Short mmCIF file of C-alpha atoms in Angstrom, two decimals:
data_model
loop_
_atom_site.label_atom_id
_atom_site.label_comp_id
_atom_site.label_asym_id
_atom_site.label_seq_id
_atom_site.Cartn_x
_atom_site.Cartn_y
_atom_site.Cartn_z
CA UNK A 11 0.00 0.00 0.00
CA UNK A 12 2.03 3.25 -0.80
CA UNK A 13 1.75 6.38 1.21
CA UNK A 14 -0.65 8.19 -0.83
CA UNK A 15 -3.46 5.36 -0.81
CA UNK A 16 -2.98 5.20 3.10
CA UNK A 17 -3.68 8.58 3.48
CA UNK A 18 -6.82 8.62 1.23
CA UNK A 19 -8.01 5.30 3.43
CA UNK A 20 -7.38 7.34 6.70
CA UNK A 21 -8.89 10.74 5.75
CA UNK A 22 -11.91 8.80 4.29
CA UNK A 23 -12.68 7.12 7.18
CA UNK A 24 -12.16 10.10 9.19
CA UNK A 25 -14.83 11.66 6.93
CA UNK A 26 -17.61 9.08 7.35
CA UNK A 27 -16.76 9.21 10.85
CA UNK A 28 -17.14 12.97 10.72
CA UNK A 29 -20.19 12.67 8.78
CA UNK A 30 -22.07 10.12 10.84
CA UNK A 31 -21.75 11.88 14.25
CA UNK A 32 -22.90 15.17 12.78
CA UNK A 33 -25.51 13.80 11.08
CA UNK A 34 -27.37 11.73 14.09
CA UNK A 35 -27.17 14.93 16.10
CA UNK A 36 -28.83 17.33 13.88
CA UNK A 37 -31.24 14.44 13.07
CA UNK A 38 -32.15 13.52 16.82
CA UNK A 39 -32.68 17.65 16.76
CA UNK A 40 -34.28 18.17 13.78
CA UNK A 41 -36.96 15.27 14.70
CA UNK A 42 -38.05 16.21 18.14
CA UNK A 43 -38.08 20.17 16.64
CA UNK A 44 -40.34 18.53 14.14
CA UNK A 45 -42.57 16.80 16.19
CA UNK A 46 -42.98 18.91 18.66
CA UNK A 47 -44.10 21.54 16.39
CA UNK A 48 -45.88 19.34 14.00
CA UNK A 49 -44.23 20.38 11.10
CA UNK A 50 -44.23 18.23 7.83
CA UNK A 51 -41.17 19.85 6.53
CA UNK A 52 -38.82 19.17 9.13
CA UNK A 53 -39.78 15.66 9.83
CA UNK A 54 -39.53 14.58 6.25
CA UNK A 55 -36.06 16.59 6.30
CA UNK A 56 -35.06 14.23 9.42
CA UNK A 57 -36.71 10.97 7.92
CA UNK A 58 -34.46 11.79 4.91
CA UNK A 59 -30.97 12.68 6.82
CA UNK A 60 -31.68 9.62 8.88
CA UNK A 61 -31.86 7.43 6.14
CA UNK A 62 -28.91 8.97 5.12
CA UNK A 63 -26.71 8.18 8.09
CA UNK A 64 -27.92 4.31 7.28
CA UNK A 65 -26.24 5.11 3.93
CA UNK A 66 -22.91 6.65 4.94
CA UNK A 67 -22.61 3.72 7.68
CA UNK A 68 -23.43 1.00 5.01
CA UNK A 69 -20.90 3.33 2.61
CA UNK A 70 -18.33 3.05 5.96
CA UNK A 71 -18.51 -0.54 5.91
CA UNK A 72 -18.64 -0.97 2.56
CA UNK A 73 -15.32 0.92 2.00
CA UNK A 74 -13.94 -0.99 4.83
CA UNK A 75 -14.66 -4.46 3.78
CA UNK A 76 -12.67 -3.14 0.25
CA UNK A 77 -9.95 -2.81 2.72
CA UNK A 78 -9.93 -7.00 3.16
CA UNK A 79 -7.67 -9.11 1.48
CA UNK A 80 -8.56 -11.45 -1.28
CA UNK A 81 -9.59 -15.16 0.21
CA UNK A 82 -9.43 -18.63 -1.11
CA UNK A 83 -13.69 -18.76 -2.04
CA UNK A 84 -13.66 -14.96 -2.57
CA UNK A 85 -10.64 -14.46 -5.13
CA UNK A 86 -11.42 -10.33 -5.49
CA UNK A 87 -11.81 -10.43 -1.56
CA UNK A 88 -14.89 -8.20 -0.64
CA UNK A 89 -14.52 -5.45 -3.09
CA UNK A 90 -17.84 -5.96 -4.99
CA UNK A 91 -19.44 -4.25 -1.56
CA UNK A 92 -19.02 -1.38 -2.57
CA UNK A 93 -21.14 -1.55 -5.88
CA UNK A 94 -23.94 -3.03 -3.70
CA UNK A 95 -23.86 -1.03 -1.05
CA UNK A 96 -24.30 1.76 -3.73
CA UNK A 97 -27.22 -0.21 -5.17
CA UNK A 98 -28.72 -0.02 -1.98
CA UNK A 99 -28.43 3.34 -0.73
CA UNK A 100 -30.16 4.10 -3.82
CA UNK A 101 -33.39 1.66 -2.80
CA UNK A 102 -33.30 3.16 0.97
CA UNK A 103 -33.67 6.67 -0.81
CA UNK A 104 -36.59 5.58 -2.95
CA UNK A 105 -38.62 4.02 -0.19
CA UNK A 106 -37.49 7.15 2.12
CA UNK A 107 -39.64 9.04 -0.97
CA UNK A 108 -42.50 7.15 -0.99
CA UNK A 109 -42.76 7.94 2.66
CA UNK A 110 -42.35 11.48 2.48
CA UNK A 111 -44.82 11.77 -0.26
CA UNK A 112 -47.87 10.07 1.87
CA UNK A 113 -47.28 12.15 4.45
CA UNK A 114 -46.99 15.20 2.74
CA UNK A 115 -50.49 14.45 1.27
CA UNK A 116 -51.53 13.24 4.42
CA UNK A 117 -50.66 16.90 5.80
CA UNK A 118 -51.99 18.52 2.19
CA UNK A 119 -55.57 16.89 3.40
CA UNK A 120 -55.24 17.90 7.17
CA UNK A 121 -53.22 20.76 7.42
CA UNK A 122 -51.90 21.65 10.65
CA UNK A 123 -50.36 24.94 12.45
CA UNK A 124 -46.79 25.12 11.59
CA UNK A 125 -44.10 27.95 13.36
CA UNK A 126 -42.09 29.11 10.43
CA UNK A 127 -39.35 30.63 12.41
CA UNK A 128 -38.18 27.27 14.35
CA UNK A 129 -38.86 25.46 10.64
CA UNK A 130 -36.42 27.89 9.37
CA UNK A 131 -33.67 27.72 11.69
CA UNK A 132 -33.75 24.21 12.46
CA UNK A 133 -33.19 23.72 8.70
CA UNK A 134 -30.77 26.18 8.59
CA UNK A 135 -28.86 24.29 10.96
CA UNK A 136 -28.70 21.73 8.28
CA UNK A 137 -27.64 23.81 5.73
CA UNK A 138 -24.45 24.06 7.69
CA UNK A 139 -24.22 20.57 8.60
CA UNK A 140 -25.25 18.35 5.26
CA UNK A 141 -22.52 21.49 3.35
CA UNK A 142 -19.77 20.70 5.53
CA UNK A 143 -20.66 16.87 5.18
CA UNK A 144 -20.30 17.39 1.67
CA UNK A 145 -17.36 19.13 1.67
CA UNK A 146 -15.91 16.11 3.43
CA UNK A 147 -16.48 13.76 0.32
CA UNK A 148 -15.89 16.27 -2.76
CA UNK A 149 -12.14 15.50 -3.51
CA UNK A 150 -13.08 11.50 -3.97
CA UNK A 151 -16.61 12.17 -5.19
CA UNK A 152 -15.22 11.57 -9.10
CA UNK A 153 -13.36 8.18 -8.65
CA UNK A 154 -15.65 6.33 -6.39
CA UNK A 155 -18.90 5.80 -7.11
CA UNK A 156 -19.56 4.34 -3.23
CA UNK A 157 -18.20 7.93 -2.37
CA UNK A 158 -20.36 9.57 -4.38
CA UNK A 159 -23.40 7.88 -3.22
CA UNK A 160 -22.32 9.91 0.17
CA UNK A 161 -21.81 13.00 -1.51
CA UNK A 162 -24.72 13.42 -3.31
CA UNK A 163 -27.22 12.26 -0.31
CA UNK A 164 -25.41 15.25 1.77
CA UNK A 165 -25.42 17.84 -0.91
CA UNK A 166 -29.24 17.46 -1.80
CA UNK A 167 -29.75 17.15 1.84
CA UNK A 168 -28.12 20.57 1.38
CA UNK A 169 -30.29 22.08 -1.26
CA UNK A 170 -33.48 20.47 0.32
CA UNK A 171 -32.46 22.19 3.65
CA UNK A 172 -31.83 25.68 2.06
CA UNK A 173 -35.66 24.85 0.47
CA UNK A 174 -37.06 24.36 4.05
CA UNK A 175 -35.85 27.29 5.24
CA UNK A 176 -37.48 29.21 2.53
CA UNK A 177 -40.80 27.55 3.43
CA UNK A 178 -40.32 28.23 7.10
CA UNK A 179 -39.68 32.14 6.55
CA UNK A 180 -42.55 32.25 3.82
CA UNK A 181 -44.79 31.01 6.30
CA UNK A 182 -43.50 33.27 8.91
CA UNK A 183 -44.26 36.18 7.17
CA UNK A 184 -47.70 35.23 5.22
CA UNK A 185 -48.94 32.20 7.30
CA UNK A 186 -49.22 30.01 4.63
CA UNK A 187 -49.00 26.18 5.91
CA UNK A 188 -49.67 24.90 3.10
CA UNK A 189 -46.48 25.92 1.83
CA UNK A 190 -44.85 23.05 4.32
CA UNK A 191 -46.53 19.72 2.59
CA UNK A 192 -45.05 20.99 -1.04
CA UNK A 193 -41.77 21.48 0.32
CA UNK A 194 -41.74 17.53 1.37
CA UNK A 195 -43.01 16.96 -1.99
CA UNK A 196 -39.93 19.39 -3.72
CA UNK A 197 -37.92 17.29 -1.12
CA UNK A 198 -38.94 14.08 -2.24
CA UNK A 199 -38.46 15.21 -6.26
CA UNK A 200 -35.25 16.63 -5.12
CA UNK A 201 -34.27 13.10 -4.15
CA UNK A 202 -35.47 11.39 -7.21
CA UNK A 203 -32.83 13.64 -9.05
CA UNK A 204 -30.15 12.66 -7.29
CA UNK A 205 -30.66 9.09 -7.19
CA UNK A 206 -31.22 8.45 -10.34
CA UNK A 207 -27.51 8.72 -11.80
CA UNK A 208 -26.47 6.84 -8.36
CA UNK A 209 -29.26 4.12 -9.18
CA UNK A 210 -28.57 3.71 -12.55
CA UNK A 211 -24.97 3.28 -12.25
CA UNK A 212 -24.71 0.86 -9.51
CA UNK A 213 -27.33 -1.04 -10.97
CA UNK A 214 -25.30 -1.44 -13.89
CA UNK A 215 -22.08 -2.07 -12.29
CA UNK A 216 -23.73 -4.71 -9.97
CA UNK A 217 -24.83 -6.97 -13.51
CA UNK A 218 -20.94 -6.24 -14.85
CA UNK A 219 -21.47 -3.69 -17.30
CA UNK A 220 -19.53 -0.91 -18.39
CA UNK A 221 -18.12 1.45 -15.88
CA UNK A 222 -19.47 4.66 -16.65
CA UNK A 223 -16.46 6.35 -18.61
CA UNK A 224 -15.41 3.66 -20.53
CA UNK A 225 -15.20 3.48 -24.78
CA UNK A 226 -15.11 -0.07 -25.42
CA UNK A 227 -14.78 0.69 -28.65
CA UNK A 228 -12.39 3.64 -28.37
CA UNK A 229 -10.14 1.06 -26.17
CA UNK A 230 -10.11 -1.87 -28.73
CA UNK A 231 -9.07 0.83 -31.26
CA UNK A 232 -5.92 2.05 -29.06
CA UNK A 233 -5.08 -1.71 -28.51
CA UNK A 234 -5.14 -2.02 -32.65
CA UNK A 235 -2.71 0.75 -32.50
CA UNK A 236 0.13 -1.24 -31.24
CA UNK A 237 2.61 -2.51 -33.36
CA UNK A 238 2.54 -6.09 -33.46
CA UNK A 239 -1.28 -6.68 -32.68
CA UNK A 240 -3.14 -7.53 -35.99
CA UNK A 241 -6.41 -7.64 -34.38
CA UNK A 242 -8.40 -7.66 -31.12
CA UNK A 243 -11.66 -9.45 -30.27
CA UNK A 244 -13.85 -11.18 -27.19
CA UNK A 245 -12.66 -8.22 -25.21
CA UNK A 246 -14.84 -8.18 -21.40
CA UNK A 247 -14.86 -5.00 -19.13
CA UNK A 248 -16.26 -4.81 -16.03
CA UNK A 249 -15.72 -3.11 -12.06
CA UNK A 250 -14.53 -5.19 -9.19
CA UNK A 251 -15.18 -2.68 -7.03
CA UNK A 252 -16.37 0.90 -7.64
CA UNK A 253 -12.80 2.27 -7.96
CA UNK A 254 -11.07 -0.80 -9.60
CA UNK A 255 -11.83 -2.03 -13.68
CA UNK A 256 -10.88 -5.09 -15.00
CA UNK A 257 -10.21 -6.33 -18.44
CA UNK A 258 -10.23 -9.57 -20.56
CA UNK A 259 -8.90 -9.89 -24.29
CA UNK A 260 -7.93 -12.20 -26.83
CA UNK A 261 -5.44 -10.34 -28.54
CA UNK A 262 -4.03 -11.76 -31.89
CA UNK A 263 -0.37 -11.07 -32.66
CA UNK A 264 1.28 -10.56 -36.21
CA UNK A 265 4.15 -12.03 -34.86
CA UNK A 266 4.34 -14.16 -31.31
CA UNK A 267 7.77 -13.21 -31.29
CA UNK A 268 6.53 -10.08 -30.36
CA UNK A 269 4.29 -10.72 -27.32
CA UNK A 270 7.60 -10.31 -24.82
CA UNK A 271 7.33 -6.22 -25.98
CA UNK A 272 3.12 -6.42 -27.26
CA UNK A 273 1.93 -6.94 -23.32
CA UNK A 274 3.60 -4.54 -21.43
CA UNK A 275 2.24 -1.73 -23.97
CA UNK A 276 -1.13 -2.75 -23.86
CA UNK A 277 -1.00 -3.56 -20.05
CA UNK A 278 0.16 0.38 -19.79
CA UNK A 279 -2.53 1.64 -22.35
CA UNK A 280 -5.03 -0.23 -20.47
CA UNK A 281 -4.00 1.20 -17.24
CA UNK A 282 -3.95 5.43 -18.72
CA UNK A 283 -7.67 4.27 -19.79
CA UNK A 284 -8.24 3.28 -16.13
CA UNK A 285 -7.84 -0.66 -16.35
CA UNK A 286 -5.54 -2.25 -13.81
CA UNK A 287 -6.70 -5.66 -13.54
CA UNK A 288 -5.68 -7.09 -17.12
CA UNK A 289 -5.80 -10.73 -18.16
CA UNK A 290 -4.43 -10.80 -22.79
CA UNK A 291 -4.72 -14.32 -24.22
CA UNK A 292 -2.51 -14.08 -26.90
CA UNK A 293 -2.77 -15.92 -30.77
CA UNK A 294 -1.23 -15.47 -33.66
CA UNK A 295 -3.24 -15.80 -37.01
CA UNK A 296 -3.10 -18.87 -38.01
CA UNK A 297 -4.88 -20.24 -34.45
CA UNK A 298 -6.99 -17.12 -33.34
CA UNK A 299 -10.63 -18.38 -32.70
CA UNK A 300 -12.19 -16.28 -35.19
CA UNK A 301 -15.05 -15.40 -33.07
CA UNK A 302 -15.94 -19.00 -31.82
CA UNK A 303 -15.00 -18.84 -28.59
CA UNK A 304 -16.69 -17.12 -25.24
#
């Protein structure tokens, strides 16, 4: 493990850790402020930052058990965690909608008395606190998708926030409760948005598909481009963990005299593109499988 990579293990953890604690105070807040006032808007804030503490604990562990080395039945170790962890902060996010929704229609029926002013700064307490929890995650947002399942549940928790407060001061000034059920439902759209990406990305990552990023087509042209390969076919991508790609080829060879100085320029093209893990069979013409094999 060089120095660099132990220092991004160590500051993420300290992040989630970071994250976690503030989060489960401002929710334990937010939720007795919420009740206690009856307001729709605040406990569908706290409903959703509590099911986001699930997800940066299941993104914790998930990052953690990456951390464990490969085993005699698990070959890859535990890295594929992290993809369905992913997968499954998504689902906690879509039922954490679904709940939001009835009860904003439930308070849309029966409205209720709502204080604007302890809506407002209650939320703007978690302006502060999802923004700084986002903060945390920015730098490693781009080359972990796990990471930036935690990211974006903290920055929309943001934004969502900044909309409560909005509501809170509108119906300070007008008295408008109604204003407090639509906010949960511009909460719950608000989460939509930024799951969707997440979803749809660790959905496909979780049935082996193409990281998000990746020309398949683009690559087996750059692999053509070496001297020495005549052609390359039967090429499989796919993530072993939301930061790691790996690659399978059948790469035929103009000459196999070649394949000494062929493999370590493909290995290092392969690795620029963002594939470490490669695995080349190599042929030469006469024997390539033409397509026949798997």
């Amino acid at each position: 493990m060089t120095h660099t990579h132990g220092h991004r293990i160590s500051s993420l953890n300290r992040a989630f850790l970071i994250g976690i604690a503030l989060n489960v105070s401002f929710v334990a807040v937010e939720f007795l402020a919420g009740w206690w006032y009856g307001s729709m808007g605040l406990l569908s804030d706290a409903g959703h930052n509590l099911s986001d503490v699930a997800s940066l604990l299941l993104a914790m562990w998930a990052f953690r058990l990456a951390q464990v080395r490969p085993r005699p039945r698990y070959t890859y170790g535990y890295k594929k965690s992290t993809i369905l962890i992913s997968l499954f902060n998504s689902l906690i996010l879509l039922i954490a909608v679904g709940v939001i929704v009835a009860e904003s229609i439930e308070r849309m029926i029966r409205p209720a008395p709502v204080p604007g002013a302890v809506v407002a700064w209650t939320a703007g307490i978690g302006v502060l606190i999802n923004g700084f929890t986002a903060w945390l995650f920015m730098k490693d947002r781009k080359r972990d998708l796990n990471v930036a399942g935690a990211y974006l549940h903290m920055f929309a928790d943001a934004l969502v926030s900044v909309g409560v407060v909005v509501s809170g001061l509108v119906i300070s000034y007008t008295g408008w409760t109604i204003v407090d059920p639509i906010v949960g439902l511009i909460v719950a759209a608000a989460i939509v948005g930024s799951v969707w990406s997440l979803l749809r990305d660790s959905l496909r990552l979780s049935l082996d598909g193409v990281p998000a990023g990746l020309d398949i087509a683009g690559i087996e042209r750059r692999m053509r481009s070496v001297e020495g390969v005549e052609s390359v076919h039967h090429v499989h991508v796919w993530a072993i963990s939301t930061t790691e790609n790996a690659l399978t080829a059948h790469v035929v060879l103009s000459d196999p005299c070649m394949l000494v100085c062929v493999k370590p320029k493909l290995k290092e093209l392969l690795a620029e593109a963002g594939i470490a893990h490669v695995t080349l069979e190599c042929e030469t013409v006469s024997e390539h499988c033409s397509g026949s094999c798997g």
